[in-house]
């Protein structure tokens, strides 16, 4: 049974790159177009890992993480920020919201898979 990953990003090209990288490695991927869509899909499904961007319409990444952490099935699911934001202040806000880790765009596919394997195998 493939591990399931939700990737939340308002950029179609980023979603496609992340999905392609993960699917090639054997993961099942669901895409969401913004934080609200991501929250709706997370509530409707069960994911082993969630990637989220920070800057998105309707709901940003930090708000999404806080919402997910409030749902019992997602209290301990790894949530990784994948964003252009790289300041220490944003990273500490991410940690405070409950983010498991932080990857900066543009991402290296090999590095992305390395992090995924570390958190969910």
PDB file of C-alpha atoms in Angstrom:
ATOM      1  CA  UNK A   1       0.000   0.000   0.000  1.00  0.00           C
ATOM      2  CA  UNK A   2       1.555   3.275  -1.124  1.00  0.00           C
ATOM      3  CA  UNK A   3       1.995   6.069   1.404  1.00  0.00           C
ATOM      4  CA  UNK A   4      -0.365   8.957   0.656  1.00  0.00           C
ATOM      5  CA  UNK A   5       0.817  12.544   0.383  1.00  0.00           C
ATOM      6  CA  UNK A   6      -1.214  15.744   0.082  1.00  0.00           C
ATOM      7  CA  UNK A   7       0.545  18.614  -1.663  1.00  0.00           C
ATOM      8  CA  UNK A   8      -0.962  22.087  -1.230  1.00  0.00           C
ATOM      9  CA  UNK A   9       0.267  24.908  -3.474  1.00  0.00           C
ATOM     10  CA  UNK A  10      -1.405  27.611  -5.553  1.00  0.00           C
ATOM     11  CA  UNK A  11       1.252  27.207  -8.270  1.00  0.00           C
ATOM     12  CA  UNK A  12       0.212  24.515 -10.767  1.00  0.00           C
ATOM     13  CA  UNK A  13       3.814  24.061 -11.938  1.00  0.00           C
ATOM     14  CA  UNK A  14       5.081  23.451  -8.382  1.00  0.00           C
ATOM     15  CA  UNK A  15       2.242  20.994  -7.698  1.00  0.00           C
ATOM     16  CA  UNK A  16       3.087  19.141 -10.904  1.00  0.00           C
ATOM     17  CA  UNK A  17       6.807  18.970 -10.077  1.00  0.00           C
ATOM     18  CA  UNK A  18       6.162  17.763  -6.526  1.00  0.00           C
ATOM     19  CA  UNK A  19       3.554  15.223  -7.692  1.00  0.00           C
ATOM     20  CA  UNK A  20       5.773  13.916 -10.465  1.00  0.00           C
ATOM     21  CA  UNK A  21       8.759  13.533  -8.123  1.00  0.00           C
ATOM     22  CA  UNK A  22       6.697  11.729  -5.476  1.00  0.00           C
ATOM     23  CA  UNK A  23       4.734   9.511  -7.890  1.00  0.00           C
ATOM     24  CA  UNK A  24       7.961   8.415  -9.594  1.00  0.00           C
ATOM     25  CA  UNK A  25       9.153   7.277  -6.159  1.00  0.00           C
ATOM     26  CA  UNK A  26       5.969   5.239  -5.630  1.00  0.00           C
ATOM     27  CA  UNK A  27       3.903   7.548  -3.435  1.00  0.00           C
ATOM     28  CA  UNK A  28       0.184   8.261  -3.977  1.00  0.00           C
ATOM     29  CA  UNK A  29      -0.345  12.021  -4.339  1.00  0.00           C
ATOM     30  CA  UNK A  30      -3.390  14.281  -4.019  1.00  0.00           C
ATOM     31  CA  UNK A  31      -3.092  17.930  -5.059  1.00  0.00           C
ATOM     32  CA  UNK A  32      -4.853  20.929  -3.525  1.00  0.00           C
ATOM     33  CA  UNK A  33      -4.881  24.436  -5.030  1.00  0.00           C
ATOM     34  CA  UNK A  34      -4.835  26.477  -1.794  1.00  0.00           C
ATOM     35  CA  UNK A  35      -5.048  26.141   1.973  1.00  0.00           C
ATOM     36  CA  UNK A  36      -8.844  25.862   2.098  1.00  0.00           C
ATOM     37  CA  UNK A  37      -8.849  23.192  -0.621  1.00  0.00           C
ATOM     38  CA  UNK A  38      -6.051  21.405   1.261  1.00  0.00           C
ATOM     39  CA  UNK A  39      -8.043  21.458   4.510  1.00  0.00           C
ATOM     40  CA  UNK A  40     -11.154  20.122   2.737  1.00  0.00           C
ATOM     41  CA  UNK A  41      -9.160  17.296   1.123  1.00  0.00           C
ATOM     42  CA  UNK A  42      -7.383  16.464   4.392  1.00  0.00           C
ATOM     43  CA  UNK A  43     -10.754  16.198   6.169  1.00  0.00           C
ATOM     44  CA  UNK A  44     -12.124  13.957   3.397  1.00  0.00           C
ATOM     45  CA  UNK A  45      -9.094  11.647   3.194  1.00  0.00           C
ATOM     46  CA  UNK A  46      -6.261  10.255   5.267  1.00  0.00           C
ATOM     47  CA  UNK A  47      -2.710  11.293   4.455  1.00  0.00           C
ATOM     48  CA  UNK A  48       0.659  10.083   5.745  1.00  0.00           C
ATOM     49  CA  UNK A  49       2.374  13.393   4.924  1.00  0.00           C
ATOM     50  CA  UNK A  50       1.334  16.902   3.908  1.00  0.00           C
ATOM     51  CA  UNK A  51       3.359  19.478   1.963  1.00  0.00           C
ATOM     52  CA  UNK A  52       2.126  23.058   2.049  1.00  0.00           C
ATOM     53  CA  UNK A  53       3.203  26.352   0.556  1.00  0.00           C
ATOM     54  CA  UNK A  54       2.983  29.459   2.759  1.00  0.00           C
ATOM     55  CA  UNK A  55       1.678  32.220   0.487  1.00  0.00           C
ATOM     56  CA  UNK A  56      -1.665  31.130  -1.006  1.00  0.00           C
ATOM     57  CA  UNK A  57      -5.127  32.642  -1.516  1.00  0.00           C
ATOM     58  CA  UNK A  58      -8.051  31.794   0.834  1.00  0.00           C
ATOM     59  CA  UNK A  59      -5.796  30.269   3.538  1.00  0.00           C
ATOM     60  CA  UNK A  60      -2.023  30.478   3.963  1.00  0.00           C
ATOM     61  CA  UNK A  61       0.242  27.616   4.981  1.00  0.00           C
ATOM     62  CA  UNK A  62       0.594  28.547   8.661  1.00  0.00           C
ATOM     63  CA  UNK A  63      -3.182  28.813   9.056  1.00  0.00           C
ATOM     64  CA  UNK A  64      -3.597  25.465   7.309  1.00  0.00           C
ATOM     65  CA  UNK A  65      -1.074  23.807   9.652  1.00  0.00           C
ATOM     66  CA  UNK A  66      -2.835  25.228  12.726  1.00  0.00           C
ATOM     67  CA  UNK A  67      -6.199  23.962  11.420  1.00  0.00           C
ATOM     68  CA  UNK A  68      -4.773  20.506  10.637  1.00  0.00           C
ATOM     69  CA  UNK A  69      -3.107  20.203  14.041  1.00  0.00           C
ATOM     70  CA  UNK A  70      -6.538  20.800  15.583  1.00  0.00           C
ATOM     71  CA  UNK A  71      -7.929  17.690  13.842  1.00  0.00           C
ATOM     72  CA  UNK A  72      -7.296  14.419  15.748  1.00  0.00           C
ATOM     73  CA  UNK A  73      -6.119  12.429  12.662  1.00  0.00           C
ATOM     74  CA  UNK A  74      -3.458  15.100  11.911  1.00  0.00           C
ATOM     75  CA  UNK A  75      -2.053  15.779  15.382  1.00  0.00           C
ATOM     76  CA  UNK A  76       1.096  13.791  14.611  1.00  0.00           C
ATOM     77  CA  UNK A  77       1.141  13.528  10.791  1.00  0.00           C
ATOM     78  CA  UNK A  78       4.309  15.144   9.376  1.00  0.00           C
ATOM     79  CA  UNK A  79       3.611  18.507   7.722  1.00  0.00           C
ATOM     80  CA  UNK A  80       6.402  20.037   5.649  1.00  0.00           C
ATOM     81  CA  UNK A  81       6.480  23.647   4.470  1.00  0.00           C
ATOM     82  CA  UNK A  82       7.620  23.960   0.849  1.00  0.00           C
ATOM     83  CA  UNK A  83       7.931  27.678   0.216  1.00  0.00           C
ATOM     84  CA  UNK A  84      10.070  30.527  -1.084  1.00  0.00           C
ATOM     85  CA  UNK A  85      10.046  31.938   2.469  1.00  0.00           C
ATOM     86  CA  UNK A  86      13.370  31.192   4.115  1.00  0.00           C
ATOM     87  CA  UNK A  87      13.697  33.710   6.959  1.00  0.00           C
ATOM     88  CA  UNK A  88      14.370  32.421  10.458  1.00  0.00           C
ATOM     89  CA  UNK A  89      11.305  34.338  11.672  1.00  0.00           C
ATOM     90  CA  UNK A  90       9.046  32.466   9.236  1.00  0.00           C
ATOM     91  CA  UNK A  91      10.672  29.160  10.155  1.00  0.00           C
ATOM     92  CA  UNK A  92      10.072  29.737  13.850  1.00  0.00           C
ATOM     93  CA  UNK A  93       6.431  30.696  13.106  1.00  0.00           C
ATOM     94  CA  UNK A  94       6.180  27.455  11.129  1.00  0.00           C
ATOM     95  CA  UNK A  95       7.559  25.423  14.030  1.00  0.00           C
ATOM     96  CA  UNK A  96       5.204  27.184  16.446  1.00  0.00           C
ATOM     97  CA  UNK A  97       2.242  26.356  14.170  1.00  0.00           C
ATOM     98  CA  UNK A  98       3.283  22.705  14.136  1.00  0.00           C
ATOM     99  CA  UNK A  99       5.342  22.293  10.954  1.00  0.00           C
ATOM    100  CA  UNK A 100       7.591  19.231  11.023  1.00  0.00           C
ATOM    101  CA  UNK A 101      10.150  20.655   8.584  1.00  0.00           C
ATOM    102  CA  UNK A 102      10.940  23.296   5.978  1.00  0.00           C
ATOM    103  CA  UNK A 103      12.044  23.044   2.355  1.00  0.00           C
ATOM    104  CA  UNK A 104      12.836  26.116   0.272  1.00  0.00           C
ATOM    105  CA  UNK A 105      11.759  26.491  -3.375  1.00  0.00           C
ATOM    106  CA  UNK A 106      13.056  25.900  -5.913  1.00  0.00           C
ATOM    107  CA  UNK A 107      13.511  22.413  -4.510  1.00  0.00           C
ATOM    108  CA  UNK A 108      15.895  19.674  -5.529  1.00  0.00           C
ATOM    109  CA  UNK A 109      13.866  16.481  -6.260  1.00  0.00           C
ATOM    110  CA  UNK A 110      16.523  14.243  -4.688  1.00  0.00           C
ATOM    111  CA  UNK A 111      16.513  16.352  -1.516  1.00  0.00           C
ATOM    112  CA  UNK A 112      12.701  16.341  -1.431  1.00  0.00           C
ATOM    113  CA  UNK A 113      12.631  12.529  -1.585  1.00  0.00           C
ATOM    114  CA  UNK A 114      15.368  12.269   1.030  1.00  0.00           C
ATOM    115  CA  UNK A 115      13.261  14.346   3.448  1.00  0.00           C
ATOM    116  CA  UNK A 116      10.089  12.360   2.635  1.00  0.00           C
ATOM    117  CA  UNK A 117      11.878   9.077   3.306  1.00  0.00           C
ATOM    118  CA  UNK A 118      13.166  10.445   6.613  1.00  0.00           C
ATOM    119  CA  UNK A 119       9.705  11.389   7.839  1.00  0.00           C
ATOM    120  CA  UNK A 120       7.481   8.596   6.474  1.00  0.00           C
ATOM    121  CA  UNK A 121       9.802   5.970   5.015  1.00  0.00           C
TER     122      UNK A 121
END
